[in-house]
Structures are given as structure tokens and as C-alpha cells.
Amino acid sequence: MSEEQASLYDRIGGAPAVDRLVEAFYAAMDALPQARTIRAMHADDLGPVKAVLKDYFTQWLGGPALYSAQRGHPRLRQRHLGFPIGDNARDAWMACMDAALEQAVPDPALRAAVRAPLAPLADWMRNTAD
């Protein structure tokens, strides 16, 4: 299989890279002032949500279907309807993800390849006006 045919999951480094990405994402959520609102949407203990995001990203990036095996179809928008997600929340989420990608995925082209489909996904998750 060529590099272009390999999944993003494999190209970024598999499970260890997903772990780094998710840990860095939630570290950014705790550190970035603009992420206070989205951090407040989470429980104090981030352990359970980290496990869910690791399973989701593993599957979303083309790795094993861990998320679906545990939770069924992702139905992301439906699962997030209880949280007010407007432009500010979307932008804060992307700021955290950009910081995490910078830390966890050293190759700029791979970072861009992961980010490119995340931006419209984050935009699609909006369910309220700011």
C-alpha cells in the first residue's frame, strides 16, 4: 500500500498518535482562554470523554471501528444537541484542535490533511447562534 493509500490513522502513527492528539486537545481546552465556555460543557473528570474521543478519532481517521463497536453510529450532531454550539464554540474547538495537531502531528502536510475535513465537521456541529 502506498503512502497515499494508507489511512490517516496509519500515516500519523496509529494509536499512540491518537492518544497524543486527544491528550493535547484537552490540555489546550484547559489552557486556552477562548476555550473556557466549551471546557465548562465537560465534567471535571475528562477521563471518560477522552476515551470516547480516542475511539472516535481512531475510527474517523481510518483505524479500527472502536467507536461504532462500543456506541453504534456516531450521530455527532444528534449527540451534541444538548450543548449550545455556535460560532464561538466552534472556533474554540478548532483552536484547541489546531494546538493539539501542532503538538501531536509533526508533519505539516499530515496536520493539514487531518484538519481539512475537521473544519467543515466543526462548522456542521453548530446548533445555535451566538
Tab-separated table of C-alpha atoms in Angstrom:
chain	number	residue	atom	x	y	z
A	1	MET	CA	0.000	0.000	0.000
A	2	SER	CA	1.354	3.406	-0.948
A	3	GLU	CA	1.613	6.313	1.477
A	4	GLU	CA	-1.337	7.979	-0.289
A	5	GLN	CA	-3.459	4.834	0.133
A	6	ALA	CA	-2.675	4.398	3.834
A	7	SER	CA	-5.283	5.744	6.234
A	8	LEU	CA	-4.643	8.977	8.057
A	9	TYR	CA	-4.668	6.860	11.211
A	10	ASP	CA	-1.665	4.899	9.968
A	11	ARG	CA	0.029	7.919	8.425
A	12	ILE	CA	0.001	9.942	11.650
A	13	GLY	CA	1.266	6.998	13.726
A	14	GLY	CA	-1.766	4.974	14.836
A	15	ALA	CA	-2.986	4.638	18.414
A	16	PRO	CA	-0.028	6.448	20.046
A	17	ALA	CA	-0.607	9.479	17.810
A	18	VAL	CA	-4.353	9.492	18.521
A	19	ASP	CA	-3.594	9.330	22.240
A	20	ARG	CA	-1.208	12.292	21.935
A	21	LEU	CA	-3.739	14.218	19.862
A	22	VAL	CA	-6.606	13.762	22.315
A	23	GLU	CA	-4.446	14.471	25.371
A	24	ALA	CA	-3.104	17.626	23.714
A	25	PHE	CA	-6.636	18.654	22.685
A	26	TYR	CA	-7.964	18.531	26.232
A	27	ALA	CA	-4.798	20.181	27.593
A	28	ALA	CA	-5.449	23.041	25.172
A	29	MET	CA	-9.070	23.170	26.296
A	30	ASP	CA	-7.854	23.662	29.863
A	31	ALA	CA	-5.211	26.234	28.846
A	32	LEU	CA	-6.755	28.452	26.165
A	33	PRO	CA	-8.846	31.352	27.496
A	34	GLN	CA	-11.181	31.193	24.482
A	35	ALA	CA	-11.990	27.556	25.369
A	36	ARG	CA	-13.454	28.295	28.820
A	37	THR	CA	-17.016	28.020	27.555
A	38	ILE	CA	-16.530	24.664	25.859
A	39	ARG	CA	-14.493	23.345	28.814
A	40	ALA	CA	-17.454	24.190	31.053
A	41	MET	CA	-19.603	21.843	28.920
A	42	HIS	CA	-17.476	18.923	30.177
A	43	ALA	CA	-17.285	17.191	33.545
A	44	ASP	CA	-14.336	17.948	35.796
A	45	ASP	CA	-13.032	14.421	35.145
A	46	LEU	CA	-12.133	14.304	31.465
A	47	GLY	CA	-11.126	10.628	31.539
A	48	PRO	CA	-14.384	9.231	30.145
A	49	VAL	CA	-14.726	11.824	27.368
A	50	LYS	CA	-11.075	11.351	26.401
A	51	ALA	CA	-11.720	7.629	25.932
A	52	VAL	CA	-14.728	8.380	23.735
A	53	LEU	CA	-12.802	10.881	21.598
A	54	LYS	CA	-9.878	8.479	21.224
A	55	ASP	CA	-12.256	5.781	19.970
A	56	TYR	CA	-13.981	8.258	17.655
A	57	PHE	CA	-10.775	9.667	16.177
A	58	THR	CA	-9.324	6.190	15.735
A	59	GLN	CA	-12.318	5.275	13.598
A	60	TRP	CA	-12.689	8.673	11.896
A	61	LEU	CA	-9.045	8.626	10.818
A	62	GLY	CA	-9.439	5.189	9.243
A	63	GLY	CA	-8.295	2.931	12.067
A	64	PRO	CA	-10.291	0.220	13.816
A	65	ALA	CA	-14.014	0.952	14.260
A	66	LEU	CA	-13.716	1.266	18.043
A	67	TYR	CA	-16.368	3.940	18.420
A	68	SER	CA	-19.092	2.146	16.475
A	69	ALA	CA	-18.328	-1.149	18.175
A	70	GLN	CA	-18.972	0.457	21.570
A	71	ARG	CA	-21.578	3.121	20.819
A	72	GLY	CA	-23.142	2.480	17.435
A	73	HIS	CA	-23.320	5.078	14.690
A	74	PRO	CA	-21.582	8.319	15.725
A	75	ARG	CA	-24.583	10.629	15.058
A	76	LEU	CA	-22.348	13.501	16.158
A	77	ARG	CA	-24.801	16.316	15.672
A	78	GLN	CA	-27.596	14.477	17.443
A	79	ARG	CA	-25.309	13.564	20.359
A	80	HIS	CA	-24.271	17.197	20.775
A	81	LEU	CA	-27.718	18.845	20.526
A	82	GLY	CA	-27.818	19.298	24.304
A	83	PHE	CA	-24.842	21.647	24.128
A	84	PRO	CA	-25.093	25.167	22.685
A	85	ILE	CA	-22.624	25.204	19.813
A	86	GLY	CA	-22.389	28.488	17.972
A	87	ASP	CA	-19.602	30.185	16.059
A	88	ASN	CA	-17.625	30.933	19.229
A	89	ALA	CA	-17.790	27.329	20.470
A	90	ARG	CA	-16.843	26.059	17.014
A	91	ASP	CA	-13.902	28.445	16.846
A	92	ALA	CA	-12.761	27.498	20.362
A	93	TRP	CA	-12.970	23.807	19.498
A	94	MET	CA	-10.915	24.378	16.362
A	95	ALA	CA	-8.351	26.437	18.296
A	96	CYS	CA	-7.916	23.526	20.698
A	97	MET	CA	-7.677	21.088	17.812
A	98	ASP	CA	-5.158	23.259	15.959
A	99	ALA	CA	-2.989	23.418	19.085
A	100	ALA	CA	-3.290	19.649	19.534
A	101	LEU	CA	-2.470	18.928	15.904
A	102	GLU	CA	0.575	21.180	16.125
A	103	GLN	CA	1.800	19.216	19.123
A	104	ALA	CA	0.800	15.682	18.117
A	105	VAL	CA	1.349	15.599	14.347
A	106	PRO	CA	4.798	16.952	13.442
A	107	ASP	CA	4.399	16.724	9.655
A	108	PRO	CA	2.700	19.901	8.329
A	109	ALA	CA	1.142	18.099	5.358
A	110	LEU	CA	-0.371	15.445	7.608
A	111	ARG	CA	-1.646	18.114	10.002
A	112	ALA	CA	-3.339	19.819	7.073
A	113	ALA	CA	-4.784	16.511	5.864
A	114	VAL	CA	-6.341	15.868	9.276
A	115	ARG	CA	-7.523	19.445	9.737
A	116	ALA	CA	-9.101	19.845	6.301
A	117	PRO	CA	-12.142	17.616	6.998
A	118	LEU	CA	-12.344	18.659	10.672
A	119	ALA	CA	-13.099	22.303	9.909
A	120	PRO	CA	-16.330	21.622	7.994
A	121	LEU	CA	-17.299	18.983	10.562
A	122	ALA	CA	-16.890	21.521	13.375
A	123	ASP	CA	-18.913	24.026	11.361
A	124	TRP	CA	-21.693	21.477	10.785
A	125	MET	CA	-21.970	20.875	14.547
A	126	ARG	CA	-23.307	24.405	15.136
A	127	ASN	CA	-26.828	24.323	16.548
A	128	THR	CA	-27.340	27.839	17.872
A	129	ALA	CA	-26.496	31.427	17.039
A	130	ASP	CA	-24.020	33.292	19.250
